[in-house]
Amino acid sequence: MQRFFGIAVTVIILLSLVYTPVQAEEVPYVYTPTVPATALSVIALYKAHDYSYVLDGCTWLQELKTPDGAWAYQYGMAPQAKYTALAVMALMRGESIARGMFNRTIHAGVYWLLYKQSDNGSFGDYTDTALAVVALKEYERFKYSWIPVKKAIQNGLYYLQTHQPKTTMDRIFGYMALGDLQGLKSAEATGVNGLYRAFAVAYLTGKPVEMSSSLTDPASLALLLYATGDEQYEKALIREMHFGFWGVLKYQPPDLLEAATLPGFSDLAPTACPYMEKVKPQFEWEKVVLSRYYVECNGSVSFAGIDYSKLKPWMIAEMARINHLLGRPYRNEVKYLTGHMSGGWGNFFNTAYVVWVLSDLNVTLNYTEPLNLLVSNLTYRYPNYYYAYALMDFHRFNYTDAFRMTYSIIKSRQNPSGAWGYTAGAPGNIKSTAEVLRALRVVGLDNTTVYRRGYRFIHNFLYADIPLATLNGTSVALRDAVFFPIKDEVYLGNVTGTLSTAGLDGYIMMYPAVHPLVVNATPLRGFTAGSPWRESHIGEGGHASTGGQYIPYLVGIALLAALGTYLMLRREGKGKTRNKGSRK
């Protein structure tokens, strides 16, 4: 099938018939792989015969395992049986495409599950136990299994039968492990639980399930694809792949949107905005604080009914600024602020922000008092972003000495990495750094070493240089990359730097070899998959089909066996009669 290239895939490898020098392309590297999304995507795409993507995901899963062979929600967290079970299920499918590549990892995962099982048969909570049972059932039928798991399965089933599920998810996976199709179909499930139920029904029956959903996260798309087989979910799931894996943003969408306001980082906005759309404010102050990010994403913002008395002064100023950006009246906010001015607007930050907004809106006001309040309270104890707004205020009103002192504080607060943290000495973060850089740019200090160091921090933090592999005849090359060649559904080992591609089904490229950034499986002759199960009639999910096509043969064999038994008994009966006659 034609591959639909995501962000990473479009840049990781461009194979040309003419030799080209190695190049690199900078791309936003702001996602992190998660095990359930990647494993479910692999399982769904295997069923859809998208084997290149299966190999991408399986290679990442192999990298994401813990040292003891298990998996967590994402690398660095505590491993759990539910995620280990999903990873093992995915890898067994990958092993049928590249035999020998994932088998040790599969066995290690199974050993971990056996070690994890308690005396009462559980593998953790109810869902942990159910998914572990499902994975071990598949492993028992896996063509290359050798670890005895029957007892563990029986004990796990006993636990499920003797304990009550607590959640809808428990019930769904419990019915799936027990093979209780009737119970599964009768379970009430909505939202994402409805998707898991459809997945489980399709798993047990081997038949498509009619299902639709507006959910667009990778795990939901994988469940929809597996359950329905609908090509629209297949395409959408492939578009959600990043660098060979499926996962979530590493950073908060507002942080990325803060950086996106700086020159050179505008490509972060299209990445962050789909996630920002899912952020729903719960309180009035949240509507105001998040409004700038909705505006940057061309979203709608409403301040109707908000009580000013429950907001801080800077928030009311922000409402005025956003209304101005949207071409809406903002005089009520200005009237409230000017009417509640008492030498300033409370603390240092509120005063600095309100002065910045009102002066930017050309509001006629005696700014001397609030500016003097800022000067008299200009100390070294504030969070770093406070100084960003004060710097712009002092620059706008030509408070030269205060401007120099503020800039001196900002310079002294810059970490060795070039970033600014929340306060002095705090670890650098995107938001604080972006706010300071934006202020430096407004006051004309964007050509300074201080600015350039901060800019490099954000760039190096959020972007990765992804080299392009080169093709020269029948060899592909990329320095520091490791290649995994596959021929006739068998993994042939790995090579670093250069690979001969002659006669291969295809290959997987991982770059770099240590702490990989990207994985890409490239078909040549085309990847194929033999059945991963021992019994040839076992279909997807490891469940035996009805075998209806064999019924005529089985009936014929049964009739022949019955006829043979009848003739043998009749022959024995005649023999006994003759013997009785001879004794007389």
XYZ file of C-alpha atoms in Angstrom:
584
model
C 0.000 0.000 0.000
C 1.135 3.556 -0.684
C 2.624 5.050 2.486
C 1.316 8.309 3.850
C 4.334 10.141 5.183
C 4.162 12.019 8.502
C 6.503 14.728 9.711
C 9.390 12.429 10.394
C 9.018 10.161 7.425
C 9.102 13.009 4.937
C 12.518 14.021 6.132
C 14.235 10.866 7.246
C 15.003 9.252 3.920
C 14.854 10.391 0.326
C 16.247 7.754 -1.950
C 17.458 9.033 -5.286
C 18.779 7.171 -8.278
C 21.727 9.550 -8.345
C 24.277 9.724 -5.543
C 23.794 12.849 -3.407
C 25.838 14.110 -0.451
C 24.533 13.590 3.069
C 22.357 16.489 4.162
C 20.388 17.262 7.280
C 17.044 18.872 7.798
C 15.892 20.471 11.030
C 12.456 19.377 12.183
C 10.435 19.994 15.355
C 11.108 17.060 17.648
C 8.363 17.658 20.175
C 6.709 14.234 20.492
C 7.510 11.326 22.764
C 6.491 7.691 22.136
C 3.912 6.017 24.340
C 3.691 2.254 24.544
C -0.103 1.727 24.344
C -0.523 4.035 21.339
C 2.440 2.487 19.517
C 1.489 -1.113 20.349
C -2.171 -0.682 19.414
C -1.156 1.036 16.168
C 1.137 -1.870 15.322
C -1.614 -4.420 16.019
C -4.134 -2.499 13.895
C -1.753 -1.827 11.000
C -0.626 -5.454 10.977
C -4.225 -6.458 10.461
C -4.371 -3.900 7.608
C -1.147 -5.403 6.103
C 0.817 -2.145 6.482
C 3.967 -4.038 7.354
C 6.447 -1.174 7.013
C 4.690 0.719 9.781
C 4.505 -2.433 11.884
C 8.288 -2.709 11.719
C 8.692 0.979 12.584
C 6.577 0.598 15.695
C 8.080 -2.730 16.768
C 11.607 -1.360 16.502
C 10.610 1.538 18.762
C 8.933 -0.837 21.218
C 12.154 -2.806 21.412
C 13.966 0.420 22.300
C 11.354 1.402 24.904
C 11.547 -1.722 27.044
C 12.961 -1.509 30.549
C 16.240 -3.329 31.377
C 14.244 -6.210 32.854
C 12.205 -6.645 29.672
C 8.929 -4.910 30.536
C 7.120 -1.770 29.384
C 5.587 1.269 31.039
C 3.179 3.830 29.607
C 6.286 5.633 28.397
C 9.967 5.141 28.970
C 11.113 6.133 32.458
C 7.879 5.249 34.230
C 7.210 2.125 36.284
C 6.401 -0.906 34.088
C 2.943 -2.447 34.223
C 1.512 -5.724 32.981
C -1.110 -4.081 30.720
C 1.529 -2.219 28.698
C 3.911 -5.170 28.659
C 1.102 -7.396 27.347
C 0.260 -4.961 24.516
C 3.923 -4.640 23.556
C 4.380 -8.429 23.465
C 1.267 -8.792 21.297
C 2.591 -6.186 18.875
C 6.073 -7.709 18.721
C 4.748 -11.194 17.952
C 3.208 -9.722 14.818
C 6.439 -7.964 13.924
C 8.339 -11.214 14.371
C 6.279 -12.777 11.560
C 7.671 -10.106 9.197
C 11.285 -10.183 10.414
C 11.877 -13.544 12.060
C 14.666 -13.380 14.624
C 14.520 -9.632 15.197
C 12.112 -9.426 18.119
C 12.056 -12.960 19.556
C 14.383 -12.343 22.521
C 12.420 -9.249 23.479
C 9.163 -11.210 23.270
C 10.482 -13.986 25.530
C 11.843 -11.426 28.015
C 8.428 -9.768 28.166
C 6.732 -13.109 28.792
C 9.234 -13.952 31.546
C 8.501 -10.585 33.175
C 4.757 -11.284 33.088
C 5.280 -14.673 34.720
C 7.466 -13.063 37.379
C 4.842 -10.352 37.929
C 1.983 -12.810 38.550
C 0.856 -13.026 42.165
C -0.124 -16.165 44.038
C -3.809 -15.310 43.527
C -3.326 -15.306 39.747
C -3.374 -11.542 39.197
C -0.794 -9.547 37.255
C -1.688 -6.242 38.924
C -5.183 -4.794 38.694
C -8.063 -6.389 36.814
C -7.181 -4.858 33.447
C -3.498 -5.787 33.924
C -4.562 -9.375 34.521
C -6.989 -9.531 31.607
C -4.514 -8.173 29.065
C -1.733 -10.369 30.415
C -3.977 -13.413 29.920
C -4.780 -12.314 26.355
C -1.071 -11.860 25.564
C -0.086 -15.197 27.129
C -2.851 -16.967 25.210
C -1.359 -15.551 22.022
C 2.130 -16.529 23.127
C 0.982 -20.110 23.780
C -0.052 -20.273 20.115
C 2.933 -18.245 18.905
C 4.948 -20.165 16.328
C 8.252 -19.518 18.113
C 7.189 -19.851 21.761
C 8.907 -22.221 24.152
C 8.193 -20.857 27.646
C 5.419 -22.840 29.443
C 2.569 -20.424 30.137
C -0.499 -22.689 30.456
C -0.491 -22.639 34.261
C -0.139 -18.853 34.342
C -3.084 -18.535 31.952
C -5.240 -20.832 34.075
C -4.390 -18.921 37.254
C -5.082 -15.618 35.547
C -8.451 -16.835 34.297
C -9.292 -18.074 37.788
C -8.564 -14.603 39.179
C -10.804 -12.975 36.565
C -13.617 -15.396 37.301
C -13.423 -14.975 41.074
C -12.986 -11.193 41.276
C -15.305 -8.378 40.296
C -14.249 -5.799 37.697
C -14.376 -2.239 39.033
C -14.466 -0.227 35.824
C -15.913 -0.461 32.342
C -12.407 -1.029 31.020
C -11.995 -3.926 33.468
C -15.190 -5.521 32.213
C -14.280 -5.131 28.543
C -10.843 -6.701 28.832
C -12.121 -9.290 31.300
C -14.718 -10.501 28.784
C -12.041 -10.416 26.075
C -9.686 -12.622 28.119
C -12.488 -15.011 29.091
C -13.738 -15.185 25.502
C -17.206 -14.123 26.674
C -18.596 -12.549 23.517
C -22.152 -12.330 24.862
C -21.028 -10.490 27.989
C -18.835 -8.194 25.909
C -21.662 -7.219 23.566
C -23.978 -6.531 26.498
C -21.479 -4.267 28.290
C -22.482 -0.604 28.250
C -19.597 1.497 26.967
C -19.356 5.006 25.537
C -16.539 7.261 24.379
C -13.146 5.621 24.365
C -14.581 2.626 26.256
C -16.879 2.057 23.311
C -13.843 1.886 21.062
C -12.168 -0.683 23.285
C -15.337 -2.778 23.303
C -15.486 -2.670 19.476
C -11.803 -3.683 19.380
C -12.473 -6.606 21.718
C -15.505 -7.794 19.733
C -13.537 -7.687 16.474
C -10.689 -9.535 18.205
C -12.919 -12.376 19.383
C -15.018 -12.724 16.243
C -12.517 -11.853 13.526
C -15.274 -9.788 11.906
C -15.526 -6.018 11.365
C -17.647 -3.984 13.742
C -19.697 -0.971 12.683
C -18.317 1.913 14.682
C -17.522 5.624 14.343
C -16.040 8.239 16.631
C -14.791 11.813 16.584
C -11.765 10.885 18.696
C -8.541 11.470 16.778
C -5.752 10.494 19.152
C -3.513 7.642 17.885
C -4.834 4.996 20.282
C -8.451 5.745 19.343
C -7.639 5.673 15.634
C -5.875 2.326 16.095
C -8.893 0.868 17.880
C -11.202 2.169 15.149
C -9.016 0.756 12.381
C -8.781 -2.658 14.028
C -12.508 -2.820 14.735
C -13.831 -1.500 11.416
C -11.061 -2.029 8.861
C -12.071 1.367 7.438
C -9.373 2.944 5.264
C -10.111 6.450 6.570
C -8.842 5.429 10.013
C -5.846 3.736 8.448
C -4.826 6.948 6.682
C -5.478 9.078 9.754
C -3.445 6.744 11.968
C -0.487 6.814 9.602
C -0.597 10.613 9.541
C -0.328 10.562 13.337
C 2.969 8.672 13.230
C 6.013 10.702 14.252
C 9.560 9.475 13.648
C 8.313 5.881 13.490
C 6.285 5.913 16.710
C 2.925 7.039 18.020
C 2.744 9.157 21.139
C 2.019 12.529 22.693
C 3.546 15.994 22.854
C 6.572 16.209 25.127
C 5.641 19.769 26.044
C 2.542 21.741 26.925
C 0.862 23.347 23.878
C 1.037 26.859 25.449
C 4.810 26.504 25.813
C 5.183 25.661 22.128
C 2.909 28.557 21.182
C 5.029 30.932 23.280
C 8.061 29.867 21.269
C 6.086 30.058 18.011
C 5.764 33.843 18.413
C 9.514 34.176 17.870
C 10.985 34.426 14.350
C 12.139 31.020 13.164
C 9.739 28.981 15.255
C 6.411 29.594 13.541
C 6.236 25.940 12.423
C 5.553 24.989 16.047
C 2.071 26.518 15.915
C 0.508 23.945 13.524
C 1.920 21.227 15.780
C 0.565 22.693 19.009
C -2.800 24.025 17.858
C -4.624 20.673 17.430
C -3.730 19.892 21.039
C -4.691 23.384 22.198
C -8.168 22.818 20.804
C -8.617 20.003 23.310
C -7.746 22.187 26.303
C -11.006 23.264 27.928
C -10.801 25.976 30.625
C -12.731 25.234 33.804
C -12.680 28.661 35.445
C -13.090 32.274 34.319
C -9.455 33.114 35.003
C -8.393 30.124 32.861
C -10.405 31.488 29.935
C -8.414 34.708 30.154
C -4.993 33.119 30.689
C -5.463 30.695 27.779
C -7.093 33.213 25.441
C -3.832 34.292 23.817
C -3.148 30.715 22.739
C -6.626 30.217 21.304
C -6.165 33.427 19.303
C -2.801 32.212 17.993
C -4.606 29.081 16.815
C -7.430 31.088 15.201
C -9.848 29.818 17.797
C -12.846 31.607 19.263
C -12.616 33.455 22.572
C -15.533 34.753 24.659
C -15.292 36.845 27.803
C -19.045 37.189 28.222
C -20.195 37.315 31.832
C -16.736 37.382 33.394
C -16.629 39.181 36.744
C -13.668 41.585 36.791
C -13.561 41.575 40.583
C -12.525 37.909 40.536
C -9.560 38.541 38.247
C -6.119 39.979 38.794
C -5.375 43.332 37.116
C -3.063 41.794 34.538
C -5.841 39.419 33.465
C -8.225 42.316 32.853
C -5.488 44.006 30.814
C -5.098 40.777 28.874
C -8.822 40.801 28.087
C -8.420 44.309 26.665
C -5.423 43.219 24.582
C -7.207 40.157 23.183
C -10.356 42.148 22.391
C -8.187 44.665 20.530
C -6.543 41.864 18.525
C -9.959 40.505 17.604
C -11.295 43.944 16.628
C -13.721 44.047 19.537
C -14.393 46.926 21.998
C -12.189 47.009 25.079
C -13.213 50.248 26.757
C -14.888 48.476 29.699
C -11.636 46.763 30.642
C -9.717 50.032 30.310
C -12.328 51.883 32.379
C -12.120 49.271 35.134
C -8.314 49.369 35.229
C -8.026 53.141 35.246
C -10.709 53.321 37.901
C -8.834 50.889 40.152
C -5.398 52.413 39.798
C -3.715 53.271 43.085
C -0.220 54.361 42.183
C -0.120 51.161 40.186
C -1.980 47.873 40.183
C -0.758 46.004 43.192
C 2.413 43.999 42.825
C 5.322 44.389 40.435
C 4.099 42.041 37.732
C 0.511 43.272 37.623
C 1.723 46.849 37.293
C 4.328 46.000 34.637
C 1.817 44.033 32.554
C -0.976 46.609 32.763
C 1.406 49.426 31.787
C 2.646 47.343 28.854
C -0.881 46.663 27.580
C -2.422 50.104 28.139
C 0.519 51.963 26.628
C 0.511 49.598 23.660
C -3.186 50.392 23.171
C -2.339 54.131 23.297
C -4.559 54.657 26.331
C -4.166 58.229 27.606
C -2.972 57.983 31.197
C -0.414 59.458 33.561
C 2.027 56.560 33.584
C 4.508 58.268 35.912
C 3.071 56.817 39.128
C 2.997 53.161 38.037
C 6.435 53.480 36.444
C 7.845 54.971 39.634
C 6.258 52.078 41.549
C 8.150 49.693 39.279
C 11.416 51.584 39.767
C 11.078 51.666 43.551
C 10.328 47.935 43.643
C 12.951 46.820 41.137
C 14.749 44.088 43.102
C 16.350 40.722 42.338
C 13.659 38.529 43.922
C 11.051 38.179 41.148
C 10.403 35.427 38.596
C 12.271 36.051 35.359
C 9.297 36.839 33.156
C 8.392 39.798 35.423
C 11.495 41.552 34.194
C 10.593 40.941 30.557
C 7.537 43.220 30.790
C 9.290 45.784 32.966
C 12.109 45.947 30.403
C 9.612 46.829 27.646
C 7.949 49.424 29.873
C 11.211 51.151 30.799
C 12.308 51.125 27.158
C 9.027 52.634 25.930
C 9.124 55.493 28.465
C 12.898 56.083 28.322
C 13.625 55.114 31.918
C 17.257 54.526 31.033
C 18.714 53.637 34.429
C 15.856 51.269 35.264
C 16.151 49.746 31.799
C 19.864 49.058 32.286
C 19.323 47.563 35.715
C 16.528 45.324 34.428
C 18.648 44.159 31.521
C 21.508 43.491 33.934
C 19.221 41.301 36.057
C 18.039 39.416 32.968
C 21.625 38.796 31.861
C 22.652 37.587 35.308
C 19.710 35.169 35.420
C 20.568 33.429 32.127
C 21.585 29.817 32.715
C 24.747 28.325 31.149
C 22.427 26.567 28.674
C 21.212 29.970 27.459
C 17.767 29.494 28.977
C 15.866 31.222 31.721
C 13.973 29.316 34.369
C 11.064 30.481 36.454
C 13.355 32.124 39.008
C 17.090 32.673 39.438
C 18.961 29.373 39.258
C 15.855 27.355 38.290
C 16.129 24.908 35.384
C 15.539 26.556 32.038
C 12.128 26.230 30.427
C 10.534 27.179 27.133
C 7.943 29.662 28.418
C 10.244 31.841 30.514
C 12.921 31.814 27.820
C 10.466 32.719 25.061
C 8.968 35.585 27.079
C 12.395 37.063 27.830
C 13.514 36.688 24.210
C 10.350 38.360 22.973
C 11.034 41.332 25.251
C 14.665 41.550 24.120
C 13.507 41.617 20.539
C 10.944 44.382 21.198
C 13.580 46.627 22.779
C 16.069 46.011 19.959
C 18.427 43.651 21.784
C 17.901 40.691 19.452
C 21.420 41.047 18.045
C 23.109 40.422 21.369
C 24.913 37.356 22.681
C 22.273 37.081 25.392
C 19.507 36.797 22.793
C 21.428 34.410 20.555
C 22.199 32.060 23.454
C 18.529 31.971 24.463
C 17.479 31.410 20.869
C 19.921 28.504 20.519
C 18.509 26.935 23.682
C 14.975 26.858 22.279
C 16.212 25.667 18.904
C 18.344 22.884 20.348
C 15.630 21.948 22.823
C 12.799 21.639 20.314
C 14.469 20.716 17.033
C 16.522 17.818 15.742
C 18.802 17.522 12.739
C 17.609 14.484 10.802
C 20.143 13.493 8.136
C 18.993 12.177 4.804
C 20.282 8.768 3.790
C 21.845 8.409 0.360
C 21.524 5.671 -2.244
C 24.433 4.741 -4.461
C 23.510 1.869 -6.779
C 22.436 -1.006 -4.542
C 23.724 0.395 -1.260
C 22.214 2.871 1.172
C 24.384 4.891 3.533
C 24.043 7.159 6.527
C 26.778 7.737 9.051
C 25.867 6.739 12.646
C 22.717 4.937 11.465
C 22.101 1.236 12.049
C 20.389 -0.814 9.338
C 18.345 -3.986 9.908
C 18.057 -5.934 6.608
C 15.147 -8.334 6.081
C 15.057 -11.026 3.402
C 12.392 -13.691 2.895
C 10.732 -12.607 6.172
C 13.979 -13.222 8.092
C 16.071 -10.643 9.952
C 19.687 -10.881 8.771
C 21.460 -9.042 11.585
C 22.446 -5.394 11.583
C 25.098 -3.207 10.026
C 26.178 0.341 10.751
C 26.742 3.085 8.222
C 26.232 1.310 4.881
C 23.914 -1.490 3.738
C 23.791 -3.494 0.514
C 20.142 -3.640 -0.519
C 20.355 -6.330 -3.215
C 17.637 -8.988 -2.897
C 16.107 -7.660 0.308
C 12.431 -7.490 1.197
C 13.456 -4.158 2.675
C 15.291 -2.735 5.652
C 14.769 -0.747 8.822
C 16.961 2.262 9.477
C 17.435 3.632 12.986
C 19.237 6.930 13.505
C 21.392 7.339 15.469
C 22.403 3.903 16.656
C 22.437 5.015 20.312
C 19.501 6.968 21.783
C 17.609 6.908 18.480
C 15.643 9.838 17.155
C 13.936 8.182 14.237
C 13.113 4.761 12.805
C 12.074 4.160 9.218
C 11.277 0.856 7.522
C 11.765 0.989 3.752
C 10.267 -1.736 1.536
C 12.248 -2.817 -1.543
C 10.774 -6.045 -2.912
C 8.097 -5.552 -0.284
C 7.621 -6.803 3.258
C 5.485 -9.906 3.723
C 4.322 -11.811 6.779
C 3.795 -15.477 7.430
C 1.280 -16.482 10.074
C 2.768 -15.959 13.546
C 0.616 -18.757 14.972
C 1.288 -22.473 15.207
C -2.063 -23.532 13.742
C -2.422 -22.514 10.125
C -6.130 -21.816 10.558
C -5.663 -19.312 13.365
C -6.592 -15.831 12.245
C -5.820 -12.369 13.553
C -5.817 -12.207 17.323
C -4.733 -15.801 17.715
C -8.286 -17.108 17.810
C -9.228 -20.121 15.779
C -11.643 -19.543 12.955
C -14.762 -21.657 12.621
C -13.012 -23.810 10.051
C -16.192 -24.083 7.978
C -14.223 -24.807 4.826
C -12.981 -28.068 6.392
C -16.389 -29.420 7.476
C -17.010 -31.557 4.330
C -13.602 -33.197 4.770
C -14.164 -33.808 8.460
C -17.592 -35.341 7.794
C -16.091 -37.618 5.161
C -13.325 -38.740 7.511
C -15.855 -39.389 10.269
C -18.032 -41.518 7.919
C -15.045 -43.554 6.774
C -13.981 -44.096 10.386
C -17.498 -45.205 11.336
C -17.683 -47.583 8.354
C -14.293 -49.057 9.227
C -15.352 -49.622 12.832
C -18.586 -51.299 11.705
C -16.786 -53.693 9.352
C -14.204 -54.547 11.997
C -16.852 -55.327 14.613
C -18.826 -57.418 12.118
C -15.692 -59.389 11.239
C -14.977 -60.034 14.918
C -18.567 -61.189 15.408
C -18.340 -63.783 12.632
C -15.074 -65.075 14.037
C -16.619 -65.670 17.458
C -19.513 -67.649 15.862
C -17.122 -69.987 14.041
C -15.134 -70.618 17.211
C -18.261 -71.560 19.140
C -19.208 -74.078 16.409
C -15.808 -75.791 16.431
C -15.918 -76.338 20.254
C -19.174 -78.277 19.929
